Short mmCIF file of C-alpha atoms and ligand atoms in Angstrom, two decimals:
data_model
loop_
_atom_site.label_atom_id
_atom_site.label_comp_id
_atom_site.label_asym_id
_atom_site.label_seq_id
_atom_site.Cartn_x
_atom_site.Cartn_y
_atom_site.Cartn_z
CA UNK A 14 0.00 0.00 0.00
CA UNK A 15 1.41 3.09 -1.16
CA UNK A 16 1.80 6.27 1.52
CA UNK A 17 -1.57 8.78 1.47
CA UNK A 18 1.14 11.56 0.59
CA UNK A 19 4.37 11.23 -0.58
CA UNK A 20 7.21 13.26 1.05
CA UNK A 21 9.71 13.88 -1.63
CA UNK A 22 13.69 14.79 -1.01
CA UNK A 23 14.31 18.61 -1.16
CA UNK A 24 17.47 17.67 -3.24
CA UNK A 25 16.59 14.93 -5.52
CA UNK A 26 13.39 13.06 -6.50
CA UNK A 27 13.52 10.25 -4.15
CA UNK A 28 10.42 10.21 -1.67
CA UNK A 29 8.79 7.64 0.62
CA UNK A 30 7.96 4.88 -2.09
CA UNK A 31 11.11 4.01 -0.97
CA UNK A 32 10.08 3.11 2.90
CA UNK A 33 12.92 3.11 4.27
CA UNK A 34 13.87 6.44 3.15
CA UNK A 35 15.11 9.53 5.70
CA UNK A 36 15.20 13.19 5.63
CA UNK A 37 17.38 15.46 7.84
CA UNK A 38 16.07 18.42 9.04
CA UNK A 39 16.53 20.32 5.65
CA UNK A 40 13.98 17.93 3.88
CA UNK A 41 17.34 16.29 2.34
CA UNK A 42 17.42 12.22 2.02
CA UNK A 43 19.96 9.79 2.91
CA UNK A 44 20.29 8.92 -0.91
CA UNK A 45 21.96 12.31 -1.62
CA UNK A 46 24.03 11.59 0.78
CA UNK A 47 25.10 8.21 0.83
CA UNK A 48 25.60 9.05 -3.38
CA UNK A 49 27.61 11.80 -2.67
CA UNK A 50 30.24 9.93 -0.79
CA UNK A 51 29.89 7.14 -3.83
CA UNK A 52 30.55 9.69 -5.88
CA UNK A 53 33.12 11.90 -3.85
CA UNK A 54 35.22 8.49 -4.05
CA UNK A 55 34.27 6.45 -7.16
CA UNK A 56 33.90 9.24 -10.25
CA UNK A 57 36.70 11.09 -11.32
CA UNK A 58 36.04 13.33 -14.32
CA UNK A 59 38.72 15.43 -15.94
CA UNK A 60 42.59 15.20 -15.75
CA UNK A 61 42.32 13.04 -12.39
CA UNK A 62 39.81 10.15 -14.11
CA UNK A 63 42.16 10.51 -17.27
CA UNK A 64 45.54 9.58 -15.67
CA UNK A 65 43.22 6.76 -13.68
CA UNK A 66 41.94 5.69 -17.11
CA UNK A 67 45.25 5.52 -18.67
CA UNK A 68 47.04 3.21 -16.08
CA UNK A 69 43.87 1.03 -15.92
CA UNK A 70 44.17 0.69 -19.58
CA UNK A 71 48.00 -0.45 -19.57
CA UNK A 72 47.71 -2.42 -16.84
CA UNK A 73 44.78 -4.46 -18.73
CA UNK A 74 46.97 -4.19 -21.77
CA UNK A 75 49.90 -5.74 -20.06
CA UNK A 76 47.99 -8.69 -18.33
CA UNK A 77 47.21 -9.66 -21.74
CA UNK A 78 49.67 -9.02 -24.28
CA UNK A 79 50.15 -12.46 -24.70
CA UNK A 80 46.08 -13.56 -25.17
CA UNK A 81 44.32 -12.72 -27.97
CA UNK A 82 42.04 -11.04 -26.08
CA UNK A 83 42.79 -8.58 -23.21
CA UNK A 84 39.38 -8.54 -22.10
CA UNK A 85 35.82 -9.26 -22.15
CA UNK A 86 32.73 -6.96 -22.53
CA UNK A 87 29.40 -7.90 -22.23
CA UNK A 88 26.63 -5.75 -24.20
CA UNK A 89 23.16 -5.74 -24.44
CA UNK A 90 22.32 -2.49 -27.28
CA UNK A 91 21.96 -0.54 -24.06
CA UNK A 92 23.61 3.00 -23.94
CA UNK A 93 26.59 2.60 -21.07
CA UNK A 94 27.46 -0.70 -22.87
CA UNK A 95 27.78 0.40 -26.24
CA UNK A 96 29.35 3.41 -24.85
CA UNK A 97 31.81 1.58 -23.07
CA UNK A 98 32.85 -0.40 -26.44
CA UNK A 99 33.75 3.08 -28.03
CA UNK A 100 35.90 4.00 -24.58
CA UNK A 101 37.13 0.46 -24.52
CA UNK A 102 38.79 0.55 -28.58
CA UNK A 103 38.83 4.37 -29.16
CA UNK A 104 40.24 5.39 -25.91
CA UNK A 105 41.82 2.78 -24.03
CA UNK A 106 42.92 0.65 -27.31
CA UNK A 107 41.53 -2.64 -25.38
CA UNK A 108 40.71 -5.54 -27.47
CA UNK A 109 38.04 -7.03 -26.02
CA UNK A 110 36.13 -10.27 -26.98
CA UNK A 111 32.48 -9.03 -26.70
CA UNK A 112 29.96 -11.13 -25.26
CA UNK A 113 26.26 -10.45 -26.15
CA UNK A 114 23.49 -13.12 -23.52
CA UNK A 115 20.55 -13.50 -25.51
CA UNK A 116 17.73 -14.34 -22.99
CA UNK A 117 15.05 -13.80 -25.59
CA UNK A 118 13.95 -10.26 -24.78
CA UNK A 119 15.95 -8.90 -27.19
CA UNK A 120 14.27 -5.88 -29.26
CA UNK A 121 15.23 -4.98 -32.84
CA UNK A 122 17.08 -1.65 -32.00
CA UNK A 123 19.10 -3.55 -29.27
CA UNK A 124 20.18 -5.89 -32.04
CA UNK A 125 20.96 -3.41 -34.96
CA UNK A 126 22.98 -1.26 -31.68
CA UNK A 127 25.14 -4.15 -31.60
CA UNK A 128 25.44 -5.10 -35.02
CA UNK A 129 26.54 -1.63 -36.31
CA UNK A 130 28.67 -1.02 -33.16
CA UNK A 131 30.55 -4.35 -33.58
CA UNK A 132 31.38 -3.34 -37.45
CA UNK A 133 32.31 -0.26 -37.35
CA UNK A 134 34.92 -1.31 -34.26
CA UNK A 135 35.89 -4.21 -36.09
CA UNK A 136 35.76 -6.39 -33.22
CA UNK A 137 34.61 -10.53 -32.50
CA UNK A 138 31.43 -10.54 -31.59
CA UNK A 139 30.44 -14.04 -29.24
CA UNK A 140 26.63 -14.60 -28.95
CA UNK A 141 25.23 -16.85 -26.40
CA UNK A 142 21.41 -17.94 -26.73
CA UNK A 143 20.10 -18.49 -23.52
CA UNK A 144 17.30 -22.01 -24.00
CA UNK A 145 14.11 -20.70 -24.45
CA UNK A 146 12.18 -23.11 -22.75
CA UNK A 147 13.97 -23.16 -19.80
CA UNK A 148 13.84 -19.17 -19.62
CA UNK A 149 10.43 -19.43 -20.32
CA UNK A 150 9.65 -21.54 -17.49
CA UNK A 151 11.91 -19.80 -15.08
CA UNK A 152 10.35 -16.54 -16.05
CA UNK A 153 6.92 -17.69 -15.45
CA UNK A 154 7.92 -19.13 -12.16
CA UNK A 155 9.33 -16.01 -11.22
CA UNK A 156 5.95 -14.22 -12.04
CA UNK A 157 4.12 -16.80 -10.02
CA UNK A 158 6.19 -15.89 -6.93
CA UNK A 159 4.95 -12.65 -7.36
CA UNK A 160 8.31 -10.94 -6.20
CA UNK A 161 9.24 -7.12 -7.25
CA UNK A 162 12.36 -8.32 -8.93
CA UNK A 163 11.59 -9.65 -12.30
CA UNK A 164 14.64 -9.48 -13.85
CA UNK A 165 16.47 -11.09 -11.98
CA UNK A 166 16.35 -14.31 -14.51
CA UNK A 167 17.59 -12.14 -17.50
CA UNK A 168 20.56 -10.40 -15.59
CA UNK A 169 21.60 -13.39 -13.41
CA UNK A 170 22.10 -15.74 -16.62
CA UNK A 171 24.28 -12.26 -18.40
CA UNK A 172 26.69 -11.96 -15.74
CA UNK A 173 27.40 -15.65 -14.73
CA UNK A 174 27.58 -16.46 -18.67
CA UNK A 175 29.95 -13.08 -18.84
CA UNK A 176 32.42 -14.45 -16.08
CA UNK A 177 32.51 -18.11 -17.19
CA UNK A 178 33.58 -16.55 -20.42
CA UNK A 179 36.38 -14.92 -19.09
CA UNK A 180 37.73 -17.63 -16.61
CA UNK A 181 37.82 -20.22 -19.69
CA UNK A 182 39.15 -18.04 -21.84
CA UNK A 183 41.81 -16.91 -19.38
CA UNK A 184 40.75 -13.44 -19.84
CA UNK A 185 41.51 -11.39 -16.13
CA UNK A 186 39.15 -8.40 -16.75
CA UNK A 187 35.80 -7.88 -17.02
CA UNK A 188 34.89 -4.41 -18.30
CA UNK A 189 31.63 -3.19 -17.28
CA UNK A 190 29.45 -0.43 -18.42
CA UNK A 191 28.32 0.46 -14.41
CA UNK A 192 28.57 4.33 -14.00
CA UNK A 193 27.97 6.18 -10.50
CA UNK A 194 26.84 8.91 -12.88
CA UNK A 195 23.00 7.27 -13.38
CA UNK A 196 23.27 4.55 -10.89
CA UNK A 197 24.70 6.03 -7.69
CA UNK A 198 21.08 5.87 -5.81
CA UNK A 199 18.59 2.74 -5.97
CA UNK A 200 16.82 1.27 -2.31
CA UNK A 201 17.74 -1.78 -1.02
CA UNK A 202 13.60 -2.49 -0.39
CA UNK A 203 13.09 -2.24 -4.10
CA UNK A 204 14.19 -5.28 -5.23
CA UNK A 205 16.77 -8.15 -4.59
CA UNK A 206 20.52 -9.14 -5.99
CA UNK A 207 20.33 -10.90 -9.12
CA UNK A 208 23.59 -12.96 -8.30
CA UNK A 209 21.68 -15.10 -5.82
CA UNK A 210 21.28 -18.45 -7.47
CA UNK A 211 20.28 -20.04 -4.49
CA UNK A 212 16.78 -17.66 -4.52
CA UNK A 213 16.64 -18.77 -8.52
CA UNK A 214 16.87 -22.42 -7.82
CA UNK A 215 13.86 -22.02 -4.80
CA UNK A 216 11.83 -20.28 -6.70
CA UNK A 217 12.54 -22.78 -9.88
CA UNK A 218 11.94 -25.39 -7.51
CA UNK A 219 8.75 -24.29 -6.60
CA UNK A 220 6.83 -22.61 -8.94
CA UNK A 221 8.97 -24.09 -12.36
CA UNK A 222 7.61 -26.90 -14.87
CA UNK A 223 11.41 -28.80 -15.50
CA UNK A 224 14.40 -28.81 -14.97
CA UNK A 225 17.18 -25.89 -15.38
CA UNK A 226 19.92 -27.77 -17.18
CA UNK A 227 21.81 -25.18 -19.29
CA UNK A 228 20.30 -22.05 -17.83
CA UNK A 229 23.95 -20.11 -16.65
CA UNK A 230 23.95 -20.09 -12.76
CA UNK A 231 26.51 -19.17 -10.99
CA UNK A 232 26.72 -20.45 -7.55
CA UNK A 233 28.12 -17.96 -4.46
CA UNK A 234 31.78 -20.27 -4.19
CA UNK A 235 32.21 -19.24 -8.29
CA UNK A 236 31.45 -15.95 -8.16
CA UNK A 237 32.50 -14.70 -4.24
CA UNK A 238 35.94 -16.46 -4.49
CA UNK A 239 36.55 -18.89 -7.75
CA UNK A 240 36.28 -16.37 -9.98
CA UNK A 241 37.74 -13.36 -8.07
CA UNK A 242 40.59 -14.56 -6.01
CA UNK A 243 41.62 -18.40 -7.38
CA UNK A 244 41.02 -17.09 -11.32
CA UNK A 245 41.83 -13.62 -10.44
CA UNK A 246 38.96 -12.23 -12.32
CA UNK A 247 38.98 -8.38 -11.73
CA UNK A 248 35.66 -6.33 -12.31
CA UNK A 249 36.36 -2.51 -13.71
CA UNK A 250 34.15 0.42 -14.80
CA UNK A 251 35.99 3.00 -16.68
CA UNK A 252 33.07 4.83 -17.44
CA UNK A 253 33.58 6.37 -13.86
CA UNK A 254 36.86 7.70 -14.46
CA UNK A 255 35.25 9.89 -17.46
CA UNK A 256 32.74 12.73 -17.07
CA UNK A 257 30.42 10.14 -18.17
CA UNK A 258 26.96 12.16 -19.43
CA UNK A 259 24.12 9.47 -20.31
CA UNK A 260 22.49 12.49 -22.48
CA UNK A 261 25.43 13.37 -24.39
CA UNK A 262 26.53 9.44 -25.25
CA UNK A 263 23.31 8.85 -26.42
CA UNK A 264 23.81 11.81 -29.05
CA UNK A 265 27.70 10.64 -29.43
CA UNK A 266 26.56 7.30 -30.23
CA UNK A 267 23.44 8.39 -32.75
CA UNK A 268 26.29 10.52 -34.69
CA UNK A 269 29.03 8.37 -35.12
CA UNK A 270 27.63 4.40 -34.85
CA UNK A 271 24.62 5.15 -36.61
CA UNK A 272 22.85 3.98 -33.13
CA UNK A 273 19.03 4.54 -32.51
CA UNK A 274 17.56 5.57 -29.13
CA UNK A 275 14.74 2.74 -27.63
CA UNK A 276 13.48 4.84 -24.66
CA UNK A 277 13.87 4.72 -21.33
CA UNK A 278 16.56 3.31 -18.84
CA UNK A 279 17.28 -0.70 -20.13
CA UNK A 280 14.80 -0.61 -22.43
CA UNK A 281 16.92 -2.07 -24.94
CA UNK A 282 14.82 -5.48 -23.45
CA UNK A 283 11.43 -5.83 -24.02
CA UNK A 284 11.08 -7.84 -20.97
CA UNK A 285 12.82 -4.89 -18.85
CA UNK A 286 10.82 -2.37 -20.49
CA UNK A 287 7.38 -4.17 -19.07
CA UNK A 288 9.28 -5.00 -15.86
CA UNK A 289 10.39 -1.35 -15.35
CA UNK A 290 7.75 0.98 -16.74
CA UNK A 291 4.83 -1.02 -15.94
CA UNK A 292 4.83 -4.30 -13.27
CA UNK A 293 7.29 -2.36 -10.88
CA UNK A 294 5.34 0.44 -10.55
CA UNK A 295 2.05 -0.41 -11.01
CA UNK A 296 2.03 -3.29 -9.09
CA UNK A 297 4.69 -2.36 -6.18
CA UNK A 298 5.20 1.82 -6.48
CA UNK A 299 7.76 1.48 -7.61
CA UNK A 300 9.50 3.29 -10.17
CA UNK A 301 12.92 3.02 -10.94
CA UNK A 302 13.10 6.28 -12.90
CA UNK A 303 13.06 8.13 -9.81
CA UNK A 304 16.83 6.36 -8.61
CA UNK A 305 18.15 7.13 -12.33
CA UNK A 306 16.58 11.25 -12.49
CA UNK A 307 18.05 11.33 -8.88
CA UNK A 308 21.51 10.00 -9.05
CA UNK A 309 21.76 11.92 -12.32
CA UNK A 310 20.80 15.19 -10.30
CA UNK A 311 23.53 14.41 -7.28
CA UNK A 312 25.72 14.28 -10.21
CA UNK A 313 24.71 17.78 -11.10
CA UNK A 314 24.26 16.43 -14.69
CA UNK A 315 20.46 17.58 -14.86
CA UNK A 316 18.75 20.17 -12.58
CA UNK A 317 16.16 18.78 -10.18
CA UNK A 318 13.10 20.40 -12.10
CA UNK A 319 14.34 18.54 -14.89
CA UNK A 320 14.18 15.54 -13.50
CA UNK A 321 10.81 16.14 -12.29
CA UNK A 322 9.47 17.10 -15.52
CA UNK A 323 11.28 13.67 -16.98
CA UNK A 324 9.28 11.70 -14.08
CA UNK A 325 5.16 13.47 -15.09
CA UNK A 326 5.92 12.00 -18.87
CA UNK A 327 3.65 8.95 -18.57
CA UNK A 328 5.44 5.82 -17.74
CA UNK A 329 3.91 3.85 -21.00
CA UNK A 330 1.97 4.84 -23.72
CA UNK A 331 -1.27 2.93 -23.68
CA UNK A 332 -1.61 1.49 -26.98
CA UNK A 333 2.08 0.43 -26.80
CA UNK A 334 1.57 -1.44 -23.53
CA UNK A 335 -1.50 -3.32 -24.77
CA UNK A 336 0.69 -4.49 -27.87
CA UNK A 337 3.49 -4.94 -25.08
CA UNK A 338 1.53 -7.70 -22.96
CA UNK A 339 0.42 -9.25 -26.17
CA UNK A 340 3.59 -9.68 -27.04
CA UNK A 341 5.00 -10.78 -23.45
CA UNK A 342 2.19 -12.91 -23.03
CA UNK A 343 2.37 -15.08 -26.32
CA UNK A 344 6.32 -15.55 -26.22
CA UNK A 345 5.66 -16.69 -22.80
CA UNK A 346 2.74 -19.32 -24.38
CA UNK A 347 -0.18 -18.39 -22.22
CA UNK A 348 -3.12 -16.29 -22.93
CA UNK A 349 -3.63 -12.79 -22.80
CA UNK A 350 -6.16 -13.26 -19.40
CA UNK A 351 -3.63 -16.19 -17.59
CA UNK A 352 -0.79 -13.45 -17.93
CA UNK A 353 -3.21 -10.54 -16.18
CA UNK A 354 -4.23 -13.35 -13.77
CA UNK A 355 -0.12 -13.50 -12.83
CA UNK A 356 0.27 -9.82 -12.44
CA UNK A 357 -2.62 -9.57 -9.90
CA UNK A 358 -1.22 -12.26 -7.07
CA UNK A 359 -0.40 -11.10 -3.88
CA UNK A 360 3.01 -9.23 -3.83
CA UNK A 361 5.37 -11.24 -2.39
CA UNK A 362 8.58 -10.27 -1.30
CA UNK A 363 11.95 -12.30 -1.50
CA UNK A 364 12.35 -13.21 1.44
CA UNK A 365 9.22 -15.12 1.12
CA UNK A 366 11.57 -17.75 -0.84
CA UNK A 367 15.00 -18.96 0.37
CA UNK A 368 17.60 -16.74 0.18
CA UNK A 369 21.45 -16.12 0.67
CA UNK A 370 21.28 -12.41 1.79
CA UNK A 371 22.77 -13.57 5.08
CA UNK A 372 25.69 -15.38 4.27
CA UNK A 373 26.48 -12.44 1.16
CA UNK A 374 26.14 -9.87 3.80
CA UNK A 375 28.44 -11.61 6.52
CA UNK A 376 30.91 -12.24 3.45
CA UNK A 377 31.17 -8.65 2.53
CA UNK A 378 31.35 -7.75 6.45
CA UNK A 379 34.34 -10.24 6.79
CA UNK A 380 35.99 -9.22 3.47
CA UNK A 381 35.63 -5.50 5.35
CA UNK A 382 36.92 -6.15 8.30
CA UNK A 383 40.05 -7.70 6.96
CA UNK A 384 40.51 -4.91 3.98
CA UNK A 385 39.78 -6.63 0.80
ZN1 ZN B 410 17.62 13.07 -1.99
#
């Protein structure tokens, strides 16, 4: 049940959909804050993020002069990851192997982003088809859980196909497309790590058809200490050492890759277009814009009445979101009323269904308190 009124942050455009938001005496939340010490000590635009940039870049370079690759890059058609690939070759002179995890939400401008992005760097291009029918069936059980995060079965399967990619490839770094810049803010209470396979396997168990034999899963000993300390797999985001403006790469990207805009935040998926703009905050209050607008604004990259104005365009057109669940409904094989009937259960929330927030949180206390 959403709040009678919402109080809304004097600074940015959080407010108390979030529930476990605060305010100081100013009216100013504990986003802005907590994002301005993420950004005090993880973005450095200008000369400082340029010198960072360069020494990341020769130190990946060095790692792997000897591979034909000296890293990996996953991209979905989105903006920071096709924006990355131009830092990556253009900048940095990486050569990456680029990974694309096809979980069958794919839209046609996502595709054609990669296609023309992938030519005009000249680069190898590895595309992994997630099965349909087991997605299928592990999407659907997700719905049936009725938990805010419904992407969690897209993303989980990109990143644990992403770093099994680079471990048998020998390839040390993973680039990512991350960026404090649009995702400095976003509540714990509004949905739940992706990376928890354990949750994906209840819920499977539970709700699911079959069996998950190929879906990618990566367990918490793979990617908590296989992957990071044993194969020495190290996660970067250059796109924080840059003054890294989501506006201005999308016009950098239209005028030199021939790359078309697709809308909102991740909308480059037509599942995460639904999940985002409609069955988040329709059906939970949700909406995510609010964390993007506001990080962007504690960035100082867009005024906080132009965020607002971004947040009254209307989160869907209408005619577009009929077609939308048409669309969802038959590539998920069930009718157009069985789908409604799965966006009306009960919200649930994760914790509702195993979980391994307890051991991930006293894993990232220990790693803390020893000064990993
Ligand atoms: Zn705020």
């Amino acid at each position: 049940m959403l709040p009678q009124k919402l109080q809304v942050c004097t600074r940015c455009i959080m407010d108390t959909s979030d529930s476990d938001i605060k305010f100081n005496s100013d009216g100013v939340c504990n986003h802005c804050h907590e994002a301005k010490v993420k950004l005090d000590n993880g973005w450095f635009p200008g000369d400082a993020g340029l010198k960072k940039l360069e020494k990341m870049a020769s130190e990946i370079k060095n790692n792997g002069k000897n591979n034909e690759y000296d890293c990996i890059i996953g991209v979905s058609g989105g903006i920071d990851s096709s924006y990355l690939l131009h830092v990556a070759v253009k900048l940095m002179k990486l050569r990456p192997l680029v990974v694309h995890v096809d979980a069958g939400w794919n839209s046609e401008i996502a595709v054609q982003n990669i296609e023309s992005l992938i030519k005009k760097l000249d680069l190898d291009l590895f595309t992994y088809v997630v099965d349909w029918e087991e997605m299928q069936d592990l999407q659907l059980a997700f719905l049936k859980s009725s938990v805010a995060n419904q992407d969690i079965p897209q993303d989980h399967s990109f990143f644990a196909k992403l770093y099994e990619f680079a471990a048998n490839n020998n390839i040390s770094y993973v680039v990512t497309g991350s960026n404090l810049t649009s995702e400095s803010i976003l509540p714990n209470n509004w949905g739940y790590d992706a990376s928890d396979s354990i949750h994906i396997k209840a819920i499977y168990k539970r709700f699911g058809n079959n069996k998950l034999k190929t879906y990618p899963l990566m367990s918490f000993f793979k990617q908590k200490l296989y992957w990071p300390y044993l194969k020495k797999t190290e996660v970067v985001s250059p796109l924080n050492l840059l003054d890294y403006d989501k506006n201005q790469a999308v016009e950098f990207l239209q005028d030199n890759y021939g790359w078309r805009n697709y809308g909102g935040k991740h909308h480059e998926s037509k599942w995460t277009k639904f999940f985002q703009a409609h069955y988040l905050p329709i059906k939970f209050g949700f909406d995510k814009r609010k964390a993007h607008l506001s990080s962007m604004v504690v960035a100082n990259q867009i005024t906080r009445d132009e965020a607002l104005a971004e947040l009254n365009k209307p989160l869907y057109d209408l005619i577009e979101l009929a077609e939308d669940k048409r669309y969802i409904a038959r590539k998920l094989g069930i009718t157009d009323s069985q789908f409604e009937a799965l966006l009306i259960l009960p919200n649930k929330s994760y914790t509702d269904y195993p979980n391994q927030e307890s051991t991930m949180n006293f894993f990232r206390k220990m790693k803390r308190s020893i000064g990993l």
